[in-house]
């Protein structure tokens, strides 16, 4: 593999389930050490794509090239790709140490080397003191850290993360994902992280790919993708209001949308519902053209109620395709 | 597990039924036996007689051999069912229960029709005659019943293996063989061991196979007890041997229940898995071939029974056996017409199903959302499993027949015995879905003002109606084929099809017996179809 060549190259990957297409002609690359986030709603094909890359579900068509070698026909255990699920899938009857040492011992590495490796990972993932505990004696976050340590002990070139933080408490989630990012970065290991949480995806990714209905719609740096979602569904998924304005379909951030009294211009709209959210008022409106939009007003304005008529206006928007 | 007084109260209807119709008669039987035999020394002396020791040895030999072979043949097919996808998999998995639901006599007839004196295979290749009588024939009959059970249990174990962990092992560099050793060998072997133990219990206590395929030299303990109680009229000896049998099979029964509990626990936690396509690996193809061979053999055995019913008697036309079955001569011999046989059989089976269903509903109410009560339910089910059909029948007859006024009311005991024997299996079909039910709908109904019972009926029962229907049909099917206890209890006027089948075979009227076996097989298959329609999943 030359230094300019990507670590992972997926080309023309298509897959179907019971005759229904699940992945449609997916092509993407992941560079060495890159943290790539695959972002999309539930059922968009994210997990299927990961499973196809790993070889758990052979695709109908397409190639998977890893480190310059076509591994499409290789069995899972020969690909050297790590995998982590929402469920840490630890061996319940083995200790933390034994779980982490599983792969090195499987590959018959010398015992002193295995001990060193495990010690290093225990320290890197702040698992000191837990070595002799079994998984049922750990918290959810600790179990996920053990799962990551076990994955890293196999020395993979690429790690696939299938929503590993989905069942973790909100408070712990932010800490844990930053830790995962740090650890993978420290070891220079590339990752594909799958999530439907746009905040998590935009926060973590070096690059982000938006997947809808098995099609990779948009790939780029998070700021690029957020600034130019392209399609209506991508804009909606990223949290924009989609309104039919003077420039056609436009993506408008809730913070850029204002409510105006009747006769002061803007798109005529009716309040669907309104209520206080802390220091702000959340207002859901429907324009006369049928578009639904959310906007936030500062507390102190005269409160709105369902059925109130007025208009919405914005100064900044992103034009969308079609 | 701590069982409170309220738990016991809630379980009392089922407990009362089992205590009154199984436990008390058995204890009374054993106590009177001990008194008549002159205490433990007398019992030991009776059990130590050469014929009784031989029957124990036969039980262990037939049970052990059948269990080992059933696991050897059933394990690969169980792995195939548990881990591979193929067209018709679900319906085939349901079909695995058919031999278990069939009357034992039908399988015995299948063995005779294939390997007997003028059997289909033994006529073509004389070597097959080896399996037409004696120990080989008994083992073949036991295997036809029990290999599908091992397949079913092993497949349940395979399905319960943690999918995520298995895939993780592969991603860590573990080969498929390594994933087998580290992840999914254990649950499949737990299933196979549970199936093997059940095979051991059923085969050790089998009745019809040694009776019809070998004779007294192969009698199991069960057949020997029947012989002592019915033929040589030695009730004390029968009771002593029954007591020894309960002691002998206590450990395997407890081990079976423990493994079953472990299997069901793992199965309840399992996530659905996507299965492999067998054609993609050599192992898959080999497992598919083994499965086809093993299950194909069982199908051939049953098909032989149906085929034989169409064979002409002497120079008479095809299907003349059916004509003979419905003839006046057969009615005169049996004391009841063929239509009467069917009516009696259906009546008793319906009674058993109704009792099992009613107890199931009451037990369902008692155990809903209460693990301690579900555990106690396991203990309730444990008692009938420990009493073999003959011991149950002897105990019921000794204790209840005089109290019920003798022969005219013996039909009650037939229904009771059939329902008690069906209870452990039928109730699983209710308990499994009930324990997996989310309580939110019921709690919602209670919050709206429904009483606990009304909430149970309105919210929980409709959600387990498939389980209820399966439990009823299961009990019905087991009642339909029950031979051992019914044969001991029933009077001539109330004879059932399985009992008539044995009497016809015993009188060497094999052609008419074949037709009766065909009729019973068709009835059993109709019940099975009713279970399978709608994709009801039956577990043992």
mmCIF file of C-alpha atoms in Angstrom, chain B residues 133-405:
data_model
loop_
_atom_site.group_PDB
_atom_site.id
_atom_site.type_symbol
_atom_site.label_atom_id
_atom_site.label_comp_id
_atom_site.label_asym_id
_atom_site.label_seq_id
_atom_site.Cartn_x
_atom_site.Cartn_y
_atom_site.Cartn_z
ATOM 1 C CA UNK B 133 -36.993 -57.800 16.644
ATOM 2 C CA UNK B 134 -35.103 -57.804 19.939
ATOM 3 C CA UNK B 135 -32.893 -55.033 21.248
ATOM 4 C CA UNK B 136 -32.049 -53.540 17.792
ATOM 5 C CA UNK B 137 -35.764 -53.173 16.979
ATOM 6 C CA UNK B 138 -36.482 -51.561 20.355
ATOM 7 C CA UNK B 139 -33.601 -49.110 19.898
ATOM 8 C CA UNK B 140 -34.780 -48.223 16.372
ATOM 9 C CA UNK B 141 -38.291 -47.528 17.717
ATOM 10 C CA UNK B 142 -36.876 -45.426 20.564
ATOM 11 C CA UNK B 143 -34.716 -43.492 18.100
ATOM 12 C CA UNK B 144 -37.664 -42.750 15.816
ATOM 13 C CA UNK B 145 -39.381 -41.079 18.769
ATOM 14 C CA UNK B 146 -36.464 -39.369 20.325
ATOM 15 C CA UNK B 147 -33.952 -38.292 17.673
ATOM 16 C CA UNK B 148 -36.302 -35.459 16.614
ATOM 17 C CA UNK B 149 -36.470 -34.359 20.262
ATOM 18 C CA UNK B 150 -32.659 -34.171 20.436
ATOM 19 C CA UNK B 151 -32.710 -32.223 17.163
ATOM 20 C CA UNK B 152 -35.271 -29.807 18.599
ATOM 21 C CA UNK B 153 -33.388 -29.223 21.866
ATOM 22 C CA UNK B 154 -30.010 -28.873 20.142
ATOM 23 C CA UNK B 155 -31.491 -26.404 17.693
ATOM 24 C CA UNK B 156 -32.961 -24.363 20.574
ATOM 25 C CA UNK B 157 -29.497 -24.324 22.152
ATOM 26 C CA UNK B 158 -27.909 -23.234 18.876
ATOM 27 C CA UNK B 159 -30.428 -20.438 18.458
ATOM 28 C CA UNK B 160 -29.697 -19.162 21.945
ATOM 29 C CA UNK B 161 -25.938 -18.764 21.386
ATOM 30 C CA UNK B 162 -25.008 -15.055 21.728
ATOM 31 C CA UNK B 163 -24.737 -13.815 18.160
ATOM 32 C CA UNK B 164 -22.791 -10.652 18.954
ATOM 33 C CA UNK B 165 -20.129 -12.556 20.872
ATOM 34 C CA UNK B 166 -19.751 -15.040 18.051
ATOM 35 C CA UNK B 167 -19.239 -12.269 15.503
ATOM 36 C CA UNK B 168 -16.853 -10.515 17.856
ATOM 37 C CA UNK B 169 -14.737 -13.655 18.137
ATOM 38 C CA UNK B 170 -14.521 -13.763 14.329
ATOM 39 C CA UNK B 171 -13.514 -10.102 14.231
ATOM 40 C CA UNK B 172 -10.796 -10.831 16.815
ATOM 41 C CA UNK B 173 -9.315 -13.433 14.504
ATOM 42 C CA UNK B 174 -11.053 -16.542 15.827
ATOM 43 C CA UNK B 175 -11.800 -19.145 13.137
ATOM 44 C CA UNK B 176 -15.313 -20.677 12.872
ATOM 45 C CA UNK B 177 -13.944 -23.655 14.824
ATOM 46 C CA UNK B 178 -12.721 -21.350 17.571
ATOM 47 C CA UNK B 179 -16.104 -19.580 17.682
ATOM 48 C CA UNK B 180 -17.710 -23.010 18.080
ATOM 49 C CA UNK B 181 -15.459 -23.937 20.995
ATOM 50 C CA UNK B 182 -15.607 -20.560 22.745
ATOM 51 C CA UNK B 183 -19.184 -19.472 22.074
ATOM 52 C CA UNK B 184 -21.771 -21.855 20.727
ATOM 53 C CA UNK B 185 -20.653 -25.397 21.548
ATOM 54 C CA UNK B 186 -21.857 -25.094 25.151
ATOM 55 C CA UNK B 187 -25.493 -24.120 24.455
ATOM 56 C CA UNK B 188 -25.883 -26.734 21.716
ATOM 57 C CA UNK B 189 -24.484 -29.439 23.996
ATOM 58 C CA UNK B 190 -26.758 -28.311 26.832
ATOM 59 C CA UNK B 191 -29.655 -28.830 24.393
ATOM 60 C CA UNK B 192 -28.316 -32.180 23.208
ATOM 61 C CA UNK B 193 -27.748 -33.338 26.792
ATOM 62 C CA UNK B 194 -31.320 -32.342 27.760
ATOM 63 C CA UNK B 195 -32.618 -34.239 24.722
ATOM 64 C CA UNK B 196 -30.370 -37.185 25.554
ATOM 65 C CA UNK B 197 -31.625 -37.335 29.128
ATOM 66 C CA UNK B 198 -35.241 -37.179 27.982
ATOM 67 C CA UNK B 199 -34.474 -39.958 25.507
ATOM 68 C CA UNK B 200 -32.919 -41.975 28.337
ATOM 69 C CA UNK B 201 -35.996 -41.470 30.531
ATOM 70 C CA UNK B 202 -38.516 -42.274 27.787
ATOM 71 C CA UNK B 203 -36.548 -45.265 26.492
ATOM 72 C CA UNK B 204 -35.757 -46.702 29.913
ATOM 73 C CA UNK B 205 -39.443 -46.601 30.749
ATOM 74 C CA UNK B 206 -40.759 -47.562 27.323
ATOM 75 C CA UNK B 207 -43.655 -49.967 27.284
ATOM 76 C CA UNK B 208 -44.974 -50.817 23.837
ATOM 77 C CA UNK B 209 -41.596 -51.421 22.100
ATOM 78 C CA UNK B 210 -40.350 -54.179 24.446
ATOM 79 C CA UNK B 211 -43.848 -55.658 24.634
ATOM 80 C CA UNK B 212 -44.409 -56.021 20.890
ATOM 81 C CA UNK B 213 -40.892 -56.119 19.475
ATOM 82 C CA UNK B 214 -39.212 -58.527 21.842
ATOM 83 C CA UNK B 215 -41.250 -59.982 24.678
ATOM 84 C CA UNK B 216 -40.554 -60.703 28.359
ATOM 85 C CA UNK B 217 -36.785 -61.110 27.986
ATOM 86 C CA UNK B 218 -36.558 -57.405 26.986
ATOM 87 C CA UNK B 219 -39.118 -56.032 29.438
ATOM 88 C CA UNK B 220 -38.202 -52.673 30.895
ATOM 89 C CA UNK B 221 -39.095 -51.850 34.499
ATOM 90 C CA UNK B 222 -42.283 -50.257 33.180
ATOM 91 C CA UNK B 223 -43.327 -53.374 31.247
ATOM 92 C CA UNK B 224 -42.359 -55.595 34.181
ATOM 93 C CA UNK B 225 -44.526 -53.548 36.583
ATOM 94 C CA UNK B 226 -47.444 -53.868 34.178
ATOM 95 C CA UNK B 227 -46.853 -57.599 33.929
ATOM 96 C CA UNK B 228 -46.751 -57.973 37.732
ATOM 97 C CA UNK B 229 -49.850 -55.816 38.247
ATOM 98 C CA UNK B 230 -52.005 -57.091 35.362
ATOM 99 C CA UNK B 231 -50.865 -60.568 34.368
ATOM 100 C CA UNK B 232 -49.428 -62.317 37.403
ATOM 101 C CA UNK B 233 -51.453 -60.214 39.860
ATOM 102 C CA UNK B 234 -48.626 -59.430 42.278
ATOM 103 C CA UNK B 235 -49.482 -55.906 43.435
ATOM 104 C CA UNK B 236 -46.867 -55.831 46.201
ATOM 105 C CA UNK B 237 -44.102 -56.796 43.802
ATOM 106 C CA UNK B 238 -45.383 -54.230 41.288
ATOM 107 C CA UNK B 239 -45.414 -51.523 43.968
ATOM 108 C CA UNK B 240 -41.934 -52.411 45.205
ATOM 109 C CA UNK B 241 -40.508 -52.241 41.701
ATOM 110 C CA UNK B 242 -42.347 -48.961 41.081
ATOM 111 C CA UNK B 243 -40.760 -47.508 44.214
ATOM 112 C CA UNK B 244 -37.335 -48.675 43.080
ATOM 113 C CA UNK B 245 -37.996 -47.140 39.670
ATOM 114 C CA UNK B 246 -38.841 -43.717 41.143
ATOM 115 C CA UNK B 247 -35.589 -43.828 43.140
ATOM 116 C CA UNK B 248 -33.585 -45.005 40.154
ATOM 117 C CA UNK B 249 -34.800 -42.291 37.791
ATOM 118 C CA UNK B 250 -34.948 -39.414 40.274
ATOM 119 C CA UNK B 251 -31.441 -38.207 39.463
ATOM 120 C CA UNK B 252 -31.781 -38.207 35.646
ATOM 121 C CA UNK B 253 -35.183 -36.479 35.967
ATOM 122 C CA UNK B 254 -33.741 -33.733 38.171
ATOM 123 C CA UNK B 255 -30.752 -33.383 35.827
ATOM 124 C CA UNK B 256 -33.116 -33.118 32.859
ATOM 125 C CA UNK B 257 -35.185 -30.399 34.552
ATOM 126 C CA UNK B 258 -32.018 -28.478 35.468
ATOM 127 C CA UNK B 259 -30.734 -28.593 31.892
ATOM 128 C CA UNK B 260 -34.160 -27.651 30.558
ATOM 129 C CA UNK B 261 -34.233 -24.627 32.861
ATOM 130 C CA UNK B 262 -30.792 -23.561 31.659
ATOM 131 C CA UNK B 263 -31.781 -24.018 28.023
ATOM 132 C CA UNK B 264 -34.985 -22.054 28.411
ATOM 133 C CA UNK B 265 -33.199 -19.269 30.280
ATOM 134 C CA UNK B 266 -30.658 -18.876 27.476
ATOM 135 C CA UNK B 267 -33.380 -19.161 24.848
ATOM 136 C CA UNK B 268 -35.381 -16.364 26.489
ATOM 137 C CA UNK B 269 -32.379 -14.001 26.355
ATOM 138 C CA UNK B 270 -31.428 -14.846 22.773
ATOM 139 C CA UNK B 271 -31.640 -12.316 19.961
ATOM 140 C CA UNK B 272 -32.906 -13.480 16.579
ATOM 141 C CA UNK B 273 -30.042 -14.467 14.321
ATOM 142 C CA UNK B 274 -29.560 -14.407 10.609
ATOM 143 C CA UNK B 275 -28.696 -17.910 9.546
ATOM 144 C CA UNK B 276 -26.112 -19.096 7.079
ATOM 145 C CA UNK B 277 -26.987 -20.683 3.758
ATOM 146 C CA UNK B 278 -25.879 -24.346 3.875
ATOM 147 C CA UNK B 279 -24.640 -24.439 0.268
ATOM 148 C CA UNK B 280 -21.851 -21.965 1.066
ATOM 149 C CA UNK B 281 -19.706 -24.381 3.089
ATOM 150 C CA UNK B 282 -18.713 -28.034 3.111
ATOM 151 C CA UNK B 283 -19.826 -28.289 6.737
ATOM 152 C CA UNK B 284 -23.248 -26.883 5.819
ATOM 153 C CA UNK B 285 -23.713 -29.378 2.990
ATOM 154 C CA UNK B 286 -22.612 -32.283 5.217
ATOM 155 C CA UNK B 287 -25.005 -31.227 7.982
ATOM 156 C CA UNK B 288 -27.844 -30.862 5.461
ATOM 157 C CA UNK B 289 -27.177 -34.388 4.166
ATOM 158 C CA UNK B 290 -27.109 -35.861 7.682
ATOM 159 C CA UNK B 291 -30.339 -34.052 8.585
ATOM 160 C CA UNK B 292 -32.076 -35.293 5.430
ATOM 161 C CA UNK B 293 -30.931 -38.844 6.138
ATOM 162 C CA UNK B 294 -31.998 -38.906 9.788
ATOM 163 C CA UNK B 295 -35.350 -37.167 9.404
ATOM 164 C CA UNK B 296 -36.006 -38.926 6.077
ATOM 165 C CA UNK B 297 -35.682 -42.256 7.905
ATOM 166 C CA UNK B 298 -38.369 -41.224 10.397
ATOM 167 C CA UNK B 299 -40.665 -40.172 7.540
ATOM 168 C CA UNK B 300 -40.082 -43.497 5.765
ATOM 169 C CA UNK B 301 -40.951 -45.342 8.969
ATOM 170 C CA UNK B 302 -44.267 -43.525 9.297
ATOM 171 C CA UNK B 303 -45.014 -43.796 5.575
ATOM 172 C CA UNK B 304 -44.540 -47.563 5.865
ATOM 173 C CA UNK B 305 -47.440 -47.688 8.343
ATOM 174 C CA UNK B 306 -49.789 -45.835 5.976
ATOM 175 C CA UNK B 307 -48.589 -47.882 3.024
ATOM 176 C CA UNK B 308 -49.258 -51.143 4.870
ATOM 177 C CA UNK B 309 -52.881 -50.146 5.592
ATOM 178 C CA UNK B 310 -53.570 -50.257 1.863
ATOM 179 C CA UNK B 311 -52.169 -53.769 1.384
ATOM 180 C CA UNK B 312 -54.904 -56.342 0.618
ATOM 181 C CA UNK B 313 -55.753 -59.111 3.059
ATOM 182 C CA UNK B 314 -55.209 -62.412 1.191
ATOM 183 C CA UNK B 315 -57.143 -62.402 -2.072
ATOM 184 C CA UNK B 316 -59.350 -59.530 -1.019
ATOM 185 C CA UNK B 317 -59.018 -56.149 -2.699
ATOM 186 C CA UNK B 318 -56.842 -53.186 -1.687
ATOM 187 C CA UNK B 319 -57.830 -51.412 1.519
ATOM 188 C CA UNK B 320 -59.594 -54.580 2.684
ATOM 189 C CA UNK B 321 -57.895 -54.040 6.079
ATOM 190 C CA UNK B 322 -59.966 -50.888 6.496
ATOM 191 C CA UNK B 323 -63.135 -52.822 5.647
ATOM 192 C CA UNK B 324 -62.152 -55.457 8.216
ATOM 193 C CA UNK B 325 -61.521 -52.784 10.858
ATOM 194 C CA UNK B 326 -65.092 -51.531 10.528
ATOM 195 C CA UNK B 327 -66.584 -55.050 10.290
ATOM 196 C CA UNK B 328 -68.924 -56.720 12.809
ATOM 197 C CA UNK B 329 -66.290 -59.395 13.471
ATOM 198 C CA UNK B 330 -63.830 -56.783 14.758
ATOM 199 C CA UNK B 331 -66.586 -55.145 16.804
ATOM 200 C CA UNK B 332 -67.426 -58.499 18.371
ATOM 201 C CA UNK B 333 -63.775 -59.200 19.173
ATOM 202 C CA UNK B 334 -63.082 -55.805 20.748
ATOM 203 C CA UNK B 335 -66.475 -55.303 22.334
ATOM 204 C CA UNK B 336 -66.809 -51.913 20.662
ATOM 205 C CA UNK B 337 -67.059 -50.762 17.022
ATOM 206 C CA UNK B 338 -64.308 -48.861 15.205
ATOM 207 C CA UNK B 339 -66.493 -45.750 15.307
ATOM 208 C CA UNK B 340 -66.894 -46.300 19.041
ATOM 209 C CA UNK B 341 -63.107 -46.622 19.387
ATOM 210 C CA UNK B 342 -62.609 -43.285 17.675
ATOM 211 C CA UNK B 343 -65.359 -41.705 19.792
ATOM 212 C CA UNK B 344 -63.823 -43.029 23.037
ATOM 213 C CA UNK B 345 -60.359 -41.890 21.998
ATOM 214 C CA UNK B 346 -61.585 -38.401 21.075
ATOM 215 C CA UNK B 347 -63.650 -38.150 24.240
ATOM 216 C CA UNK B 348 -60.763 -38.953 26.576
ATOM 217 C CA UNK B 349 -58.327 -36.766 24.635
ATOM 218 C CA UNK B 350 -60.809 -33.877 24.742
ATOM 219 C CA UNK B 351 -61.246 -34.354 28.476
ATOM 220 C CA UNK B 352 -57.479 -34.335 28.992
ATOM 221 C CA UNK B 353 -57.148 -31.210 26.852
ATOM 222 C CA UNK B 354 -59.910 -29.364 28.741
ATOM 223 C CA UNK B 355 -58.373 -30.229 32.130
ATOM 224 C CA UNK B 356 -54.875 -29.231 30.973
ATOM 225 C CA UNK B 357 -56.232 -25.984 29.518
ATOM 226 C CA UNK B 358 -58.197 -25.017 32.620
ATOM 227 C CA UNK B 359 -55.240 -25.758 34.868
ATOM 228 C CA UNK B 360 -53.037 -23.871 32.436
ATOM 229 C CA UNK B 361 -55.202 -20.753 32.645
ATOM 230 C CA UNK B 362 -55.315 -20.858 36.453
ATOM 231 C CA UNK B 363 -51.580 -21.467 36.634
ATOM 232 C CA UNK B 364 -50.991 -18.710 34.106
ATOM 233 C CA UNK B 365 -52.846 -16.302 36.393
ATOM 234 C CA UNK B 366 -50.810 -17.519 39.344
ATOM 235 C CA UNK B 367 -47.370 -17.197 37.754
ATOM 236 C CA UNK B 368 -47.806 -14.010 35.697
ATOM 237 C CA UNK B 369 -44.847 -11.778 36.448
ATOM 238 C CA UNK B 370 -43.787 -13.792 39.499
ATOM 239 C CA UNK B 371 -40.584 -15.740 39.001
ATOM 240 C CA UNK B 372 -40.914 -17.455 42.405
ATOM 241 C CA UNK B 373 -44.268 -18.897 41.399
ATOM 242 C CA UNK B 374 -42.946 -19.888 37.983
ATOM 243 C CA UNK B 375 -40.191 -21.758 39.827
ATOM 244 C CA UNK B 376 -42.771 -23.435 42.057
ATOM 245 C CA UNK B 377 -44.706 -24.377 38.938
ATOM 246 C CA UNK B 378 -41.602 -26.277 37.836
ATOM 247 C CA UNK B 379 -41.828 -28.285 41.043
ATOM 248 C CA UNK B 380 -45.503 -29.015 40.409
ATOM 249 C CA UNK B 381 -44.642 -30.283 36.950
ATOM 250 C CA UNK B 382 -41.830 -32.360 38.356
ATOM 251 C CA UNK B 383 -44.131 -34.871 40.089
ATOM 252 C CA UNK B 384 -45.934 -36.265 37.001
ATOM 253 C CA UNK B 385 -42.609 -36.500 35.169
ATOM 254 C CA UNK B 386 -41.288 -38.770 37.882
ATOM 255 C CA UNK B 387 -44.257 -41.130 37.825
ATOM 256 C CA UNK B 388 -44.297 -43.369 34.787
ATOM 257 C CA UNK B 389 -47.663 -44.068 33.109
ATOM 258 C CA UNK B 390 -47.924 -47.577 34.549
ATOM 259 C CA UNK B 391 -47.057 -46.486 38.088
ATOM 260 C CA UNK B 392 -49.570 -43.652 37.823
ATOM 261 C CA UNK B 393 -52.244 -46.013 36.515
ATOM 262 C CA UNK B 394 -51.605 -48.592 39.234
ATOM 263 C CA UNK B 395 -51.653 -45.913 41.938
ATOM 264 C CA UNK B 396 -54.830 -44.306 40.568
ATOM 265 C CA UNK B 397 -56.588 -47.636 40.222
ATOM 266 C CA UNK B 398 -55.673 -48.751 43.740
ATOM 267 C CA UNK B 399 -56.587 -45.468 45.424
ATOM 268 C CA UNK B 400 -59.402 -43.927 43.383
ATOM 269 C CA UNK B 401 -61.258 -46.819 41.716
ATOM 270 C CA UNK B 402 -62.918 -48.008 44.968
ATOM 271 C CA UNK B 403 -63.725 -44.417 45.970
ATOM 272 C CA UNK B 404 -65.317 -43.681 42.576
ATOM 273 C CA UNK B 405 -67.560 -46.747 42.673
#
